[in-house]
Amino acid sequence: MGKPDIRKGMPPVRLSRGEFESRYRSQFIDPVFAPLKCELDAIVAAAWDAYSDSRKAPVTRKAGAGFADPDYNLAVDWLDARAAVLEAQRRHDDADAPPRILIINGSARSEHTCPGEMSKTWRIVKLAEPVFAEMGFVVDILNLSRLASEFGKAIHPCKSCVATSVTLCHWPCSCYPNYALGQSADWMNEIYPLWVAAHGILIVTPVNWYHVPGGLKAMMDRLVCADGGNPDPTSTHGKRADEAKALELKGWPYPRHLAGRHFGLIVHGDSVGVEGVRRTLSDWLTDMRLISAGRFAELDGYVGYMEPYATSHQALDHDREFQQEVTNTARALGRAVKLARSGRFEDPGAGLSDPTPK
């Protein structure tokens, strides 16, 4: 037997018309759509036309001034996302504007769908929020549980364009939406500006099987374009791998688009994994050139350790020390941001009382 061809491409994923229509119509299984058969037939035919022609970005306009190729047609969706990122950067850089904190709820659980009960993570977010408000911050909350409970919310998976060439990974991401494949309503176009506008980011997350929940991990993957990504898709004429590789090999500066922002972490669990997840998140953010707000701002701990799940909310109610650690985390992050904006280099945790000093 000869050596296997390890460069052989993956099997094709092109659907037949019959398979495409079967999948497309499965969205309309509710009997309420039965009287609309004629209308649905026309919509399915139009969708097949878009799919068979691979029209990823059907609405485009010329890039214009400021791009490497002003005549290149860019997706209007991407141009709108870029404009939102630039406006967010302007707000971030405005020294006269109040500083902003972004709190991220990493849990997928909520009372608005299964299991019908709020998460402890959300309660922890609401413990931290008033601390920042009292310190004079504008607080934005990114509630990732909406991915599981709200119609039309999606974070599509990262395709690892950066592994082909970092210059093929555009900032903000240009992989989505892909209308031909039905990959629309990508939430990341709203999430990127939240990160850019923030002076401090607090991530609050449970541990799910030794790692973060799927929605948080999806967002993390899609933020790879903030770590050295190319802000000009015309320089690679979209996804031209040969052009991207040549551009990178000329010498790429790896712009860190979120550098200098401070971060804090609150990782909680009930049995295992909190320290590993906290370290992973800290390493990820530090690699993107964000700055830890210090020891008090990186919390990992257990709520109701090895106790029944059914009493976990009561465990949080009774754990006053953990609650104080949460508010300490918020205060340390808030202080770090304020010290940085005033040009002072001091310990943001100075003076905070440690409820578990061991």
mmCIF file with all atom_site columns, C-alpha atoms in Angstrom, residues 37-218:
data_model
loop_
_atom_site.group_PDB
_atom_site.id
_atom_site.type_symbol
_atom_site.label_atom_id
_atom_site.label_alt_id
_atom_site.label_comp_id
_atom_site.label_asym_id
_atom_site.label_entity_id
_atom_site.label_seq_id
_atom_site.pdbx_PDB_ins_code
_atom_site.Cartn_x
_atom_site.Cartn_y
_atom_site.Cartn_z
_atom_site.occupancy
_atom_site.B_iso_or_equiv
_atom_site.pdbx_formal_charge
_atom_site.auth_seq_id
_atom_site.auth_comp_id
_atom_site.auth_asym_id
_atom_site.auth_atom_id
_atom_site.pdbx_PDB_model_num
ATOM 1   C CA . LYS A 1 37  ? -47.928 26.201 0.615  1.00 0.00 ? 37  LYS A CA 1
ATOM 2   C CA . CYS A 1 38  ? -47.846 28.262 -2.579 1.00 0.00 ? 38  CYS A CA 1
ATOM 3   C CA . GLU A 1 39  ? -45.976 31.099 -0.910 1.00 0.00 ? 39  GLU A CA 1
ATOM 4   C CA . LEU A 1 40  ? -43.568 28.642 0.713  1.00 0.00 ? 40  LEU A CA 1
ATOM 5   C CA . ASP A 1 41  ? -42.929 26.910 -2.620 1.00 0.00 ? 41  ASP A CA 1
ATOM 6   C CA . ALA A 1 42  ? -41.860 30.262 -4.098 1.00 0.00 ? 42  ALA A CA 1
ATOM 7   C CA . ILE A 1 43  ? -39.619 31.038 -1.120 1.00 0.00 ? 43  ILE A CA 1
ATOM 8   C CA . VAL A 1 44  ? -37.970 27.604 -1.298 1.00 0.00 ? 44  VAL A CA 1
ATOM 9   C CA . ALA A 1 45  ? -37.286 28.101 -5.001 1.00 0.00 ? 45  ALA A CA 1
ATOM 10  C CA . ALA A 1 46  ? -35.677 31.486 -4.306 1.00 0.00 ? 46  ALA A CA 1
ATOM 11  C CA . ALA A 1 47  ? -33.625 30.005 -1.471 1.00 0.00 ? 47  ALA A CA 1
ATOM 12  C CA . TRP A 1 48  ? -32.409 27.225 -3.768 1.00 0.00 ? 48  TRP A CA 1
ATOM 13  C CA . ASP A 1 49  ? -31.362 29.809 -6.343 1.00 0.00 ? 49  ASP A CA 1
ATOM 14  C CA . ALA A 1 50  ? -29.286 31.653 -3.716 1.00 0.00 ? 50  ALA A CA 1
ATOM 15  C CA . TYR A 1 51  ? -27.780 28.402 -2.441 1.00 0.00 ? 51  TYR A CA 1
ATOM 16  C CA . SER A 1 52  ? -26.943 26.936 -5.839 1.00 0.00 ? 52  SER A CA 1
ATOM 17  C CA . ASP A 1 53  ? -25.277 30.215 -6.876 1.00 0.00 ? 53  ASP A CA 1
ATOM 18  C CA . SER A 1 54  ? -23.382 30.478 -3.526 1.00 0.00 ? 54  SER A CA 1
ATOM 19  C CA . ARG A 1 55  ? -24.426 34.083 -2.965 1.00 0.00 ? 55  ARG A CA 1
ATOM 20  C CA . LYS A 1 56  ? -22.777 34.586 0.422  1.00 0.00 ? 56  LYS A CA 1
ATOM 21  C CA . ALA A 1 57  ? -23.093 38.382 0.402  1.00 0.00 ? 57  ALA A CA 1
ATOM 22  C CA . PRO A 1 58  ? -25.826 39.435 -2.042 1.00 0.00 ? 58  PRO A CA 1
ATOM 23  C CA . VAL A 1 59  ? -25.739 43.135 -1.092 1.00 0.00 ? 59  VAL A CA 1
ATOM 24  C CA . THR A 1 60  ? -22.402 44.906 -1.558 1.00 0.00 ? 60  THR A CA 1
ATOM 25  C CA . ARG A 1 61  ? -20.925 48.299 -2.348 1.00 0.00 ? 61  ARG A CA 1
ATOM 26  C CA . LYS A 1 62  ? -17.547 49.658 -3.346 1.00 0.00 ? 62  LYS A CA 1
ATOM 27  C CA . ALA A 1 63  ? -15.065 49.794 -0.471 1.00 0.00 ? 63  ALA A CA 1
ATOM 28  C CA . GLY A 1 64  ? -14.117 53.395 -1.222 1.00 0.00 ? 64  GLY A CA 1
ATOM 29  C CA . ALA A 1 65  ? -11.329 55.549 0.125  1.00 0.00 ? 65  ALA A CA 1
ATOM 30  C CA . GLY A 1 66  ? -9.107  54.223 2.886  1.00 0.00 ? 66  GLY A CA 1
ATOM 31  C CA . PHE A 1 67  ? -8.964  50.668 1.583  1.00 0.00 ? 67  PHE A CA 1
ATOM 32  C CA . ALA A 1 68  ? -6.167  48.990 -0.366 1.00 0.00 ? 68  ALA A CA 1
ATOM 33  C CA . ASP A 1 69  ? -8.543  48.383 -3.290 1.00 0.00 ? 69  ASP A CA 1
ATOM 34  C CA . PRO A 1 70  ? -11.266 51.082 -3.264 1.00 0.00 ? 70  PRO A CA 1
ATOM 35  C CA . ASP A 1 71  ? -13.082 49.411 -6.184 1.00 0.00 ? 71  ASP A CA 1
ATOM 36  C CA . TYR A 1 72  ? -13.476 46.062 -4.449 1.00 0.00 ? 72  TYR A CA 1
ATOM 37  C CA . ASN A 1 73  ? -17.075 45.197 -3.536 1.00 0.00 ? 73  ASN A CA 1
ATOM 38  C CA . LEU A 1 74  ? -17.482 44.674 0.211  1.00 0.00 ? 74  LEU A CA 1
ATOM 39  C CA . ALA A 1 75  ? -20.541 43.229 1.938  1.00 0.00 ? 75  ALA A CA 1
ATOM 40  C CA . VAL A 1 76  ? -22.762 45.943 3.368  1.00 0.00 ? 76  VAL A CA 1
ATOM 41  C CA . ASP A 1 77  ? -23.095 43.824 6.527  1.00 0.00 ? 77  ASP A CA 1
ATOM 42  C CA . TRP A 1 78  ? -19.320 43.957 7.059  1.00 0.00 ? 78  TRP A CA 1
ATOM 43  C CA . LEU A 1 79  ? -19.116 47.678 6.367  1.00 0.00 ? 79  LEU A CA 1
ATOM 44  C CA . ASP A 1 80  ? -21.871 48.293 8.920  1.00 0.00 ? 80  ASP A CA 1
ATOM 45  C CA . ALA A 1 81  ? -20.050 46.124 11.479 1.00 0.00 ? 81  ALA A CA 1
ATOM 46  C CA . ARG A 1 82  ? -16.810 48.007 10.822 1.00 0.00 ? 82  ARG A CA 1
ATOM 47  C CA . ALA A 1 83  ? -18.563 51.366 11.292 1.00 0.00 ? 83  ALA A CA 1
ATOM 48  C CA . ALA A 1 84  ? -19.954 50.171 14.641 1.00 0.00 ? 84  ALA A CA 1
ATOM 49  C CA . VAL A 1 85  ? -16.480 49.061 15.760 1.00 0.00 ? 85  VAL A CA 1
ATOM 50  C CA . LEU A 1 86  ? -14.942 52.404 14.761 1.00 0.00 ? 86  LEU A CA 1
ATOM 51  C CA . GLU A 1 87  ? -17.654 54.311 16.645 1.00 0.00 ? 87  GLU A CA 1
ATOM 52  C CA . ALA A 1 88  ? -17.096 52.103 19.691 1.00 0.00 ? 88  ALA A CA 1
ATOM 53  C CA . GLN A 1 89  ? -13.363 52.831 19.529 1.00 0.00 ? 89  GLN A CA 1
ATOM 54  C CA . ARG A 1 90  ? -14.142 56.564 19.400 1.00 0.00 ? 90  ARG A CA 1
ATOM 55  C CA . ARG A 1 91  ? -16.243 56.248 22.573 1.00 0.00 ? 91  ARG A CA 1
ATOM 56  C CA . HIS A 1 92  ? -13.488 54.232 24.233 1.00 0.00 ? 92  HIS A CA 1
ATOM 57  C CA . ASP A 1 93  ? -10.874 56.871 23.416 1.00 0.00 ? 93  ASP A CA 1
ATOM 58  C CA . ASP A 1 94  ? -12.979 59.846 24.538 1.00 0.00 ? 94  ASP A CA 1
ATOM 59  C CA . ALA A 1 95  ? -11.271 60.984 27.753 1.00 0.00 ? 95  ALA A CA 1
ATOM 60  C CA . ASP A 1 96  ? -14.286 63.131 28.679 1.00 0.00 ? 96  ASP A CA 1
ATOM 61  C CA . ALA A 1 97  ? -16.785 60.263 28.473 1.00 0.00 ? 97  ALA A CA 1
ATOM 62  C CA . PRO A 1 98  ? -17.509 58.077 31.513 1.00 0.00 ? 98  PRO A CA 1
ATOM 63  C CA . PRO A 1 99  ? -15.587 54.788 31.522 1.00 0.00 ? 99  PRO A CA 1
ATOM 64  C CA . ARG A 1 100 ? -17.423 51.630 30.502 1.00 0.00 ? 100 ARG A CA 1
ATOM 65  C CA . ILE A 1 101 ? -17.507 48.137 31.961 1.00 0.00 ? 101 ILE A CA 1
ATOM 66  C CA . LEU A 1 102 ? -18.732 45.119 30.010 1.00 0.00 ? 102 LEU A CA 1
ATOM 67  C CA . ILE A 1 103 ? -20.066 42.271 32.174 1.00 0.00 ? 103 ILE A CA 1
ATOM 68  C CA . ILE A 1 104 ? -20.462 38.960 30.352 1.00 0.00 ? 104 ILE A CA 1
ATOM 69  C CA . ASN A 1 105 ? -22.866 36.316 31.631 1.00 0.00 ? 105 ASN A CA 1
ATOM 70  C CA . GLY A 1 106 ? -21.387 33.070 30.320 1.00 0.00 ? 106 GLY A CA 1
ATOM 71  C CA . SER A 1 107 ? -24.147 30.721 31.454 1.00 0.00 ? 107 SER A CA 1
ATOM 72  C CA . ALA A 1 108 ? -26.657 29.323 28.951 1.00 0.00 ? 108 ALA A CA 1
ATOM 73  C CA . ARG A 1 109 ? -29.259 28.688 31.654 1.00 0.00 ? 109 ARG A CA 1
ATOM 74  C CA . SER A 1 110 ? -32.202 31.014 32.261 1.00 0.00 ? 110 SER A CA 1
ATOM 75  C CA . GLU A 1 111 ? -35.780 31.075 33.471 1.00 0.00 ? 111 GLU A CA 1
ATOM 76  C CA . HIS A 1 112 ? -37.017 31.898 29.959 1.00 0.00 ? 112 HIS A CA 1
ATOM 77  C CA . THR A 1 113 ? -36.523 28.374 28.592 1.00 0.00 ? 113 THR A CA 1
ATOM 78  C CA . CYS A 1 114 ? -35.333 25.023 29.991 1.00 0.00 ? 114 CYS A CA 1
ATOM 79  C CA . PRO A 1 115 ? -34.980 24.621 32.948 1.00 0.00 ? 115 PRO A CA 1
ATOM 80  C CA . GLY A 1 116 ? -37.279 27.524 33.871 1.00 0.00 ? 116 GLY A CA 1
ATOM 81  C CA . GLU A 1 117 ? -34.976 28.817 36.597 1.00 0.00 ? 117 GLU A CA 1
ATOM 82  C CA . MET A 1 118 ? -32.374 31.582 36.523 1.00 0.00 ? 118 MET A CA 1
ATOM 83  C CA . SER A 1 119 ? -28.704 30.692 36.777 1.00 0.00 ? 119 SER A CA 1
ATOM 84  C CA . LYS A 1 120 ? -26.438 31.417 39.715 1.00 0.00 ? 120 LYS A CA 1
ATOM 85  C CA . THR A 1 121 ? -24.157 33.103 37.191 1.00 0.00 ? 121 THR A CA 1
ATOM 86  C CA . TRP A 1 122 ? -26.834 35.705 36.456 1.00 0.00 ? 122 TRP A CA 1
ATOM 87  C CA . ARG A 1 123 ? -27.271 36.348 40.168 1.00 0.00 ? 123 ARG A CA 1
ATOM 88  C CA . ILE A 1 124 ? -23.512 36.883 40.462 1.00 0.00 ? 124 ILE A CA 1
ATOM 89  C CA . VAL A 1 125 ? -23.634 39.332 37.527 1.00 0.00 ? 125 VAL A CA 1
ATOM 90  C CA . LYS A 1 126 ? -26.321 41.286 39.368 1.00 0.00 ? 126 LYS A CA 1
ATOM 91  C CA . LEU A 1 127 ? -24.155 41.341 42.502 1.00 0.00 ? 127 LEU A CA 1
ATOM 92  C CA . ALA A 1 128 ? -21.301 42.914 40.566 1.00 0.00 ? 128 ALA A CA 1
ATOM 93  C CA . GLU A 1 129 ? -23.304 45.396 38.473 1.00 0.00 ? 129 GLU A CA 1
ATOM 94  C CA . PRO A 1 130 ? -24.224 47.886 41.243 1.00 0.00 ? 130 PRO A CA 1
ATOM 95  C CA . VAL A 1 131 ? -20.601 48.029 42.413 1.00 0.00 ? 131 VAL A CA 1
ATOM 96  C CA . PHE A 1 132 ? -19.579 49.424 39.035 1.00 0.00 ? 132 PHE A CA 1
ATOM 97  C CA . ALA A 1 133 ? -22.586 51.745 38.897 1.00 0.00 ? 133 ALA A CA 1
ATOM 98  C CA . GLU A 1 134 ? -21.668 53.203 42.300 1.00 0.00 ? 134 GLU A CA 1
ATOM 99  C CA . MET A 1 135 ? -18.136 53.798 41.000 1.00 0.00 ? 135 MET A CA 1
ATOM 100 C CA . GLY A 1 136 ? -19.472 55.901 38.110 1.00 0.00 ? 136 GLY A CA 1
ATOM 101 C CA . PHE A 1 137 ? -19.155 53.395 35.285 1.00 0.00 ? 137 PHE A CA 1
ATOM 102 C CA . VAL A 1 138 ? -21.503 52.898 32.372 1.00 0.00 ? 138 VAL A CA 1
ATOM 103 C CA . VAL A 1 139 ? -22.301 49.181 32.538 1.00 0.00 ? 139 VAL A CA 1
ATOM 104 C CA . ASP A 1 140 ? -23.141 47.025 29.530 1.00 0.00 ? 140 ASP A CA 1
ATOM 105 C CA . ILE A 1 141 ? -24.279 43.445 30.141 1.00 0.00 ? 141 ILE A CA 1
ATOM 106 C CA . LEU A 1 142 ? -23.760 40.789 27.486 1.00 0.00 ? 142 LEU A CA 1
ATOM 107 C CA . ASN A 1 143 ? -26.118 37.978 28.448 1.00 0.00 ? 143 ASN A CA 1
ATOM 108 C CA . LEU A 1 144 ? -25.040 34.926 26.462 1.00 0.00 ? 144 LEU A CA 1
ATOM 109 C CA . SER A 1 145 ? -27.988 32.903 27.765 1.00 0.00 ? 145 SER A CA 1
ATOM 110 C CA . ARG A 1 146 ? -29.981 34.658 25.028 1.00 0.00 ? 146 ARG A CA 1
ATOM 111 C CA . LEU A 1 147 ? -28.376 32.242 22.562 1.00 0.00 ? 147 LEU A CA 1
ATOM 112 C CA . ALA A 1 148 ? -30.494 29.482 24.086 1.00 0.00 ? 148 ALA A CA 1
ATOM 113 C CA . SER A 1 149 ? -33.681 31.391 24.841 1.00 0.00 ? 149 SER A CA 1
ATOM 114 C CA . GLU A 1 150 ? -34.166 34.082 22.198 1.00 0.00 ? 150 GLU A CA 1
ATOM 115 C CA . PHE A 1 151 ? -35.265 33.665 18.600 1.00 0.00 ? 151 PHE A CA 1
ATOM 116 C CA . GLY A 1 152 ? -32.698 34.631 15.995 1.00 0.00 ? 152 GLY A CA 1
ATOM 117 C CA . LYS A 1 153 ? -29.621 34.817 18.259 1.00 0.00 ? 153 LYS A CA 1
ATOM 118 C CA . ALA A 1 154 ? -26.614 32.907 16.959 1.00 0.00 ? 154 ALA A CA 1
ATOM 119 C CA . ILE A 1 155 ? -22.848 32.928 17.187 1.00 0.00 ? 155 ILE A CA 1
ATOM 120 C CA . HIS A 1 156 ? -21.643 30.906 14.239 1.00 0.00 ? 156 HIS A CA 1
ATOM 121 C CA . PRO A 1 157 ? -18.474 28.817 14.614 1.00 0.00 ? 157 PRO A CA 1
ATOM 122 C CA . CYS A 1 158 ? -15.037 30.175 13.802 1.00 0.00 ? 158 CYS A CA 1
ATOM 123 C CA . LYS A 1 159 ? -13.593 28.657 10.614 1.00 0.00 ? 159 LYS A CA 1
ATOM 124 C CA . SER A 1 160 ? -9.970  29.218 11.718 1.00 0.00 ? 160 SER A CA 1
ATOM 125 C CA . CYS A 1 161 ? -9.068  31.400 8.741  1.00 0.00 ? 161 CYS A CA 1
ATOM 126 C CA . VAL A 1 162 ? -6.089  32.556 10.824 1.00 0.00 ? 162 VAL A CA 1
ATOM 127 C CA . ALA A 1 163 ? -4.568  29.063 10.502 1.00 0.00 ? 163 ALA A CA 1
ATOM 128 C CA . THR A 1 164 ? -4.278  29.646 6.742  1.00 0.00 ? 164 THR A CA 1
ATOM 129 C CA . SER A 1 165 ? -2.962  33.175 7.199  1.00 0.00 ? 165 SER A CA 1
ATOM 130 C CA . VAL A 1 166 ? -3.529  35.782 9.875  1.00 0.00 ? 166 VAL A CA 1
ATOM 131 C CA . THR A 1 167 ? -4.261  38.331 7.153  1.00 0.00 ? 167 THR A CA 1
ATOM 132 C CA . LEU A 1 168 ? -7.146  36.168 5.960  1.00 0.00 ? 168 LEU A CA 1
ATOM 133 C CA . CYS A 1 169 ? -8.765  36.675 9.378  1.00 0.00 ? 169 CYS A CA 1
ATOM 134 C CA . HIS A 1 170 ? -10.500 40.030 8.985  1.00 0.00 ? 170 HIS A CA 1
ATOM 135 C CA . TRP A 1 171 ? -11.330 42.465 11.775 1.00 0.00 ? 171 TRP A CA 1
ATOM 136 C CA . PRO A 1 172 ? -14.241 42.404 12.340 1.00 0.00 ? 172 PRO A CA 1
ATOM 137 C CA . CYS A 1 173 ? -14.948 38.886 11.064 1.00 0.00 ? 173 CYS A CA 1
ATOM 138 C CA . SER A 1 174 ? -16.057 38.731 7.438  1.00 0.00 ? 174 SER A CA 1
ATOM 139 C CA . CYS A 1 175 ? -17.008 35.019 7.364  1.00 0.00 ? 175 CYS A CA 1
ATOM 140 C CA . TYR A 1 176 ? -20.595 35.783 8.297  1.00 0.00 ? 176 TYR A CA 1
ATOM 141 C CA . PRO A 1 177 ? -23.331 36.306 7.479  1.00 0.00 ? 177 PRO A CA 1
ATOM 142 C CA . ASN A 1 178 ? -23.434 33.732 4.676  1.00 0.00 ? 178 ASN A CA 1
ATOM 143 C CA . TYR A 1 179 ? -26.910 34.068 3.239  1.00 0.00 ? 179 TYR A CA 1
ATOM 144 C CA . ALA A 1 180 ? -26.539 31.225 0.748  1.00 0.00 ? 180 ALA A CA 1
ATOM 145 C CA . LEU A 1 181 ? -26.019 28.782 3.630  1.00 0.00 ? 181 LEU A CA 1
ATOM 146 C CA . GLY A 1 182 ? -28.648 30.337 5.860  1.00 0.00 ? 182 GLY A CA 1
ATOM 147 C CA . GLN A 1 183 ? -25.984 31.513 8.310  1.00 0.00 ? 183 GLN A CA 1
ATOM 148 C CA . SER A 1 184 ? -27.459 34.903 9.078  1.00 0.00 ? 184 SER A CA 1
ATOM 149 C CA . ALA A 1 185 ? -28.233 36.966 12.189 1.00 0.00 ? 185 ALA A CA 1
ATOM 150 C CA . ASP A 1 186 ? -24.689 36.580 13.492 1.00 0.00 ? 186 ASP A CA 1
ATOM 151 C CA . TRP A 1 187 ? -24.649 38.160 16.955 1.00 0.00 ? 187 TRP A CA 1
ATOM 152 C CA . MET A 1 188 ? -20.918 38.861 16.824 1.00 0.00 ? 188 MET A CA 1
ATOM 153 C CA . ASN A 1 189 ? -21.503 42.002 14.771 1.00 0.00 ? 189 ASN A CA 1
ATOM 154 C CA . GLU A 1 190 ? -23.173 43.462 17.881 1.00 0.00 ? 190 GLU A CA 1
ATOM 155 C CA . ILE A 1 191 ? -20.714 41.882 20.318 1.00 0.00 ? 191 ILE A CA 1
ATOM 156 C CA . TYR A 1 192 ? -17.510 43.253 18.776 1.00 0.00 ? 192 TYR A CA 1
ATOM 157 C CA . PRO A 1 193 ? -18.441 46.900 19.515 1.00 0.00 ? 193 PRO A CA 1
ATOM 158 C CA . LEU A 1 194 ? -19.272 46.022 23.131 1.00 0.00 ? 194 LEU A CA 1
ATOM 159 C CA . TRP A 1 195 ? -15.736 44.724 23.653 1.00 0.00 ? 195 TRP A CA 1
ATOM 160 C CA . VAL A 1 196 ? -14.173 47.659 21.813 1.00 0.00 ? 196 VAL A CA 1
ATOM 161 C CA . ALA A 1 197 ? -16.058 50.330 23.775 1.00 0.00 ? 197 ALA A CA 1
ATOM 162 C CA . ALA A 1 198 ? -15.256 48.764 27.153 1.00 0.00 ? 198 ALA A CA 1
ATOM 163 C CA . HIS A 1 199 ? -12.396 49.881 29.371 1.00 0.00 ? 199 HIS A CA 1
ATOM 164 C CA . GLY A 1 200 ? -12.878 46.853 31.588 1.00 0.00 ? 200 GLY A CA 1
ATOM 165 C CA . ILE A 1 201 ? -14.376 43.420 30.920 1.00 0.00 ? 201 ILE A CA 1
ATOM 166 C CA . LEU A 1 202 ? -15.715 41.125 33.638 1.00 0.00 ? 202 LEU A CA 1
ATOM 167 C CA . ILE A 1 203 ? -16.457 37.547 32.584 1.00 0.00 ? 203 ILE A CA 1
ATOM 168 C CA . VAL A 1 204 ? -18.701 35.561 34.923 1.00 0.00 ? 204 VAL A CA 1
ATOM 169 C CA . THR A 1 205 ? -19.061 31.892 34.056 1.00 0.00 ? 205 THR A CA 1
ATOM 170 C CA . PRO A 1 206 ? -19.864 28.481 35.481 1.00 0.00 ? 206 PRO A CA 1
ATOM 171 C CA . VAL A 1 207 ? -17.756 25.417 34.767 1.00 0.00 ? 207 VAL A CA 1
ATOM 172 C CA . ASN A 1 208 ? -19.355 22.972 32.332 1.00 0.00 ? 208 ASN A CA 1
ATOM 173 C CA . TRP A 1 209 ? -17.378 19.715 32.104 1.00 0.00 ? 209 TRP A CA 1
ATOM 174 C CA . TYR A 1 210 ? -14.032 21.341 32.958 1.00 0.00 ? 210 TYR A CA 1
ATOM 175 C CA . HIS A 1 211 ? -14.568 24.181 30.493 1.00 0.00 ? 211 HIS A CA 1
ATOM 176 C CA . VAL A 1 212 ? -16.698 27.221 29.748 1.00 0.00 ? 212 VAL A CA 1
ATOM 177 C CA . PRO A 1 213 ? -20.233 26.856 28.319 1.00 0.00 ? 213 PRO A CA 1
ATOM 178 C CA . GLY A 1 214 ? -20.575 26.505 24.550 1.00 0.00 ? 214 GLY A CA 1
ATOM 179 C CA . GLY A 1 215 ? -21.860 30.021 23.883 1.00 0.00 ? 215 GLY A CA 1
ATOM 180 C CA . LEU A 1 216 ? -18.950 31.629 25.706 1.00 0.00 ? 216 LEU A CA 1
ATOM 181 C CA . LYS A 1 217 ? -16.468 29.401 23.890 1.00 0.00 ? 217 LYS A CA 1
ATOM 182 C CA . ALA A 1 218 ? -18.050 30.300 20.534 1.00 0.00 ? 218 ALA A CA 1
#
